[in-house]
């Protein structure tokens, strides 16, 4: 999965989380645990698509297994953490600058457009 796609999926996870929070604050759902959990589904889907399968030889030592897992998962996890960091920073900067003309969803939408335009491509 390309970096831009991962960043957009991270924005989707955060947007879904806001929808869940708004529903909870509005009292939607009958009781505790009745609210939908789309964020878990989106996050699971993202992880399944991003994370590579890992083949481990049957005779591998624990140290070899650890090295194989770290080598395979490192780049994918780095990209995902970068996406959450970018989204957090964008939201924090809007908050800290006192912007009242845009909602957090608006900030995330602007970020998604910037990502689509290639603003955050590696090497840019």
mmCIF file of C-alpha atoms in Angstrom:
data_model
loop_
_atom_site.group_PDB
_atom_site.id
_atom_site.type_symbol
_atom_site.label_atom_id
_atom_site.label_comp_id
_atom_site.label_asym_id
_atom_site.label_seq_id
_atom_site.Cartn_x
_atom_site.Cartn_y
_atom_site.Cartn_z
ATOM 1 C CA UNK A 1 0.000 0.000 0.000
ATOM 2 C CA UNK A 2 1.340 3.402 -0.945
ATOM 3 C CA UNK A 3 2.167 5.996 1.696
ATOM 4 C CA UNK A 4 -0.560 8.409 0.555
ATOM 5 C CA UNK A 5 -3.181 5.672 0.834
ATOM 6 C CA UNK A 6 -2.043 4.841 4.370
ATOM 7 C CA UNK A 7 -2.238 8.509 5.355
ATOM 8 C CA UNK A 8 -5.767 8.773 3.956
ATOM 9 C CA UNK A 9 -6.802 5.609 5.820
ATOM 10 C CA UNK A 10 -5.454 7.074 9.061
ATOM 11 C CA UNK A 11 -7.640 10.137 8.471
ATOM 12 C CA UNK A 12 -10.581 7.780 7.918
ATOM 13 C CA UNK A 13 -9.910 6.051 11.243
ATOM 14 C CA UNK A 14 -9.842 9.398 13.056
ATOM 15 C CA UNK A 15 -13.009 10.567 11.309
ATOM 16 C CA UNK A 16 -14.810 7.346 12.278
ATOM 17 C CA UNK A 17 -13.649 7.797 15.864
ATOM 18 C CA UNK A 18 -15.172 11.277 15.919
ATOM 19 C CA UNK A 19 -18.459 9.887 14.617
ATOM 20 C CA UNK A 20 -18.501 7.331 17.442
ATOM 21 C CA UNK A 21 -17.781 10.005 20.026
ATOM 22 C CA UNK A 22 -20.503 12.292 18.685
ATOM 23 C CA UNK A 23 -22.998 9.416 18.753
ATOM 24 C CA UNK A 24 -22.045 8.624 22.352
ATOM 25 C CA UNK A 25 -22.368 12.259 23.408
ATOM 26 C CA UNK A 26 -25.746 12.488 21.679
ATOM 27 C CA UNK A 27 -26.916 9.454 23.637
ATOM 28 C CA UNK A 28 -27.449 7.357 20.537
ATOM 29 C CA UNK A 29 -27.684 3.653 21.222
ATOM 30 C CA UNK A 30 -29.838 1.990 23.819
ATOM 31 C CA UNK A 31 -27.262 1.150 26.408
ATOM 32 C CA UNK A 32 -23.609 0.782 27.110
ATOM 33 C CA UNK A 33 -21.856 -1.188 24.400
ATOM 34 C CA UNK A 34 -24.634 -0.592 21.857
ATOM 35 C CA UNK A 35 -22.721 1.984 19.806
ATOM 36 C CA UNK A 36 -21.225 0.764 16.546
ATOM 37 C CA UNK A 37 -17.475 0.312 16.398
ATOM 38 C CA UNK A 38 -16.534 1.196 12.824
ATOM 39 C CA UNK A 39 -13.082 2.400 13.901
ATOM 40 C CA UNK A 40 -12.082 -1.087 14.961
ATOM 41 C CA UNK A 41 -13.183 -2.427 11.581
ATOM 42 C CA UNK A 42 -11.380 0.296 9.630
ATOM 43 C CA UNK A 43 -8.238 -0.099 11.720
ATOM 44 C CA UNK A 44 -8.282 -3.875 11.317
ATOM 45 C CA UNK A 45 -8.757 -3.544 7.576
ATOM 46 C CA UNK A 46 -5.876 -1.071 7.374
ATOM 47 C CA UNK A 47 -3.598 -3.365 9.329
ATOM 48 C CA UNK A 48 -4.511 -6.409 7.272
ATOM 49 C CA UNK A 49 -3.785 -4.546 4.042
ATOM 50 C CA UNK A 50 -0.602 -2.872 5.258
ATOM 51 C CA UNK A 51 1.139 -5.579 7.175
ATOM 52 C CA UNK A 52 3.015 -8.136 5.143
ATOM 53 C CA UNK A 53 2.775 -11.851 5.705
ATOM 54 C CA UNK A 54 5.837 -13.257 7.375
ATOM 55 C CA UNK A 55 7.359 -16.639 6.663
ATOM 56 C CA UNK A 56 9.395 -18.085 9.463
ATOM 57 C CA UNK A 57 11.494 -21.233 9.022
ATOM 58 C CA UNK A 58 10.421 -24.020 11.361
ATOM 59 C CA UNK A 59 13.914 -24.226 12.840
ATOM 60 C CA UNK A 60 14.257 -20.459 13.464
ATOM 61 C CA UNK A 61 15.476 -19.383 16.868
ATOM 62 C CA UNK A 62 13.463 -16.839 18.887
ATOM 63 C CA UNK A 63 16.057 -14.200 17.979
ATOM 64 C CA UNK A 64 15.686 -15.002 14.278
ATOM 65 C CA UNK A 65 11.894 -14.818 14.552
ATOM 66 C CA UNK A 66 12.151 -11.449 16.267
ATOM 67 C CA UNK A 67 14.511 -10.152 13.574
ATOM 68 C CA UNK A 68 12.232 -11.392 10.755
ATOM 69 C CA UNK A 69 9.158 -9.804 12.344
ATOM 70 C CA UNK A 70 10.922 -6.496 12.983
ATOM 71 C CA UNK A 71 12.290 -6.371 9.440
ATOM 72 C CA UNK A 72 8.915 -7.149 7.882
ATOM 73 C CA UNK A 73 6.738 -4.919 10.076
ATOM 74 C CA UNK A 74 9.060 -1.969 10.647
ATOM 75 C CA UNK A 75 8.378 -0.004 7.444
ATOM 76 C CA UNK A 76 4.604 -0.517 7.591
ATOM 77 C CA UNK A 77 4.372 0.515 11.232
ATOM 78 C CA UNK A 78 6.603 3.527 10.599
ATOM 79 C CA UNK A 79 4.278 4.736 7.822
ATOM 80 C CA UNK A 80 1.182 4.266 9.959
ATOM 81 C CA UNK A 81 2.681 6.053 12.983
ATOM 82 C CA UNK A 82 3.797 8.867 10.660
ATOM 83 C CA UNK A 83 0.209 9.193 9.461
ATOM 84 C CA UNK A 84 -1.218 9.468 12.962
ATOM 85 C CA UNK A 85 1.528 11.937 13.900
ATOM 86 C CA UNK A 86 0.795 14.087 10.850
ATOM 87 C CA UNK A 87 -2.929 14.111 11.613
ATOM 88 C CA UNK A 88 -2.347 14.923 15.279
ATOM 89 C CA UNK A 89 0.048 17.738 14.405
ATOM 90 C CA UNK A 90 -2.407 19.215 11.902
ATOM 91 C CA UNK A 91 -5.200 19.156 14.480
ATOM 92 C CA UNK A 92 -2.943 20.537 17.221
ATOM 93 C CA UNK A 93 -1.714 23.387 15.032
ATOM 94 C CA UNK A 94 -5.270 24.398 14.170
ATOM 95 C CA UNK A 95 -6.214 24.280 17.841
ATOM 96 C CA UNK A 96 -3.140 26.131 19.070
ATOM 97 C CA UNK A 97 -3.558 28.899 16.515
ATOM 98 C CA UNK A 98 -7.087 29.487 17.824
ATOM 99 C CA UNK A 99 -8.841 28.709 14.567
ATOM 100 C CA UNK A 100 -12.573 28.781 15.084
ATOM 101 C CA UNK A 101 -13.452 28.895 11.403
ATOM 102 C CA UNK A 102 -12.867 25.166 10.899
ATOM 103 C CA UNK A 103 -13.891 22.000 12.688
ATOM 104 C CA UNK A 104 -11.591 19.101 13.386
ATOM 105 C CA UNK A 105 -13.324 17.211 10.571
ATOM 106 C CA UNK A 106 -12.538 20.169 8.328
ATOM 107 C CA UNK A 107 -8.882 20.049 9.326
ATOM 108 C CA UNK A 108 -8.779 16.335 8.492
ATOM 109 C CA UNK A 109 -10.523 16.986 5.150
ATOM 110 C CA UNK A 110 -7.974 19.684 4.278
ATOM 111 C CA UNK A 111 -5.184 17.292 5.221
ATOM 112 C CA UNK A 112 -6.664 14.590 2.989
ATOM 113 C CA UNK A 113 -6.739 17.041 0.071
ATOM 114 C CA UNK A 114 -3.114 18.001 0.714
ATOM 115 C CA UNK A 115 -2.147 14.335 0.764
ATOM 116 C CA UNK A 116 -4.018 13.741 -2.486
ATOM 117 C CA UNK A 117 -2.136 16.681 -4.027
ATOM 118 C CA UNK A 118 1.186 15.108 -3.037
ATOM 119 C CA UNK A 119 2.140 17.659 -0.399
ATOM 120 C CA UNK A 120 3.394 14.975 1.987
ATOM 121 C CA UNK A 121 4.989 12.593 -0.495
ATOM 122 C CA UNK A 122 8.335 11.332 0.665
ATOM 123 C CA UNK A 123 11.087 13.507 -0.628
ATOM 124 C CA UNK A 124 8.799 16.530 -1.107
#
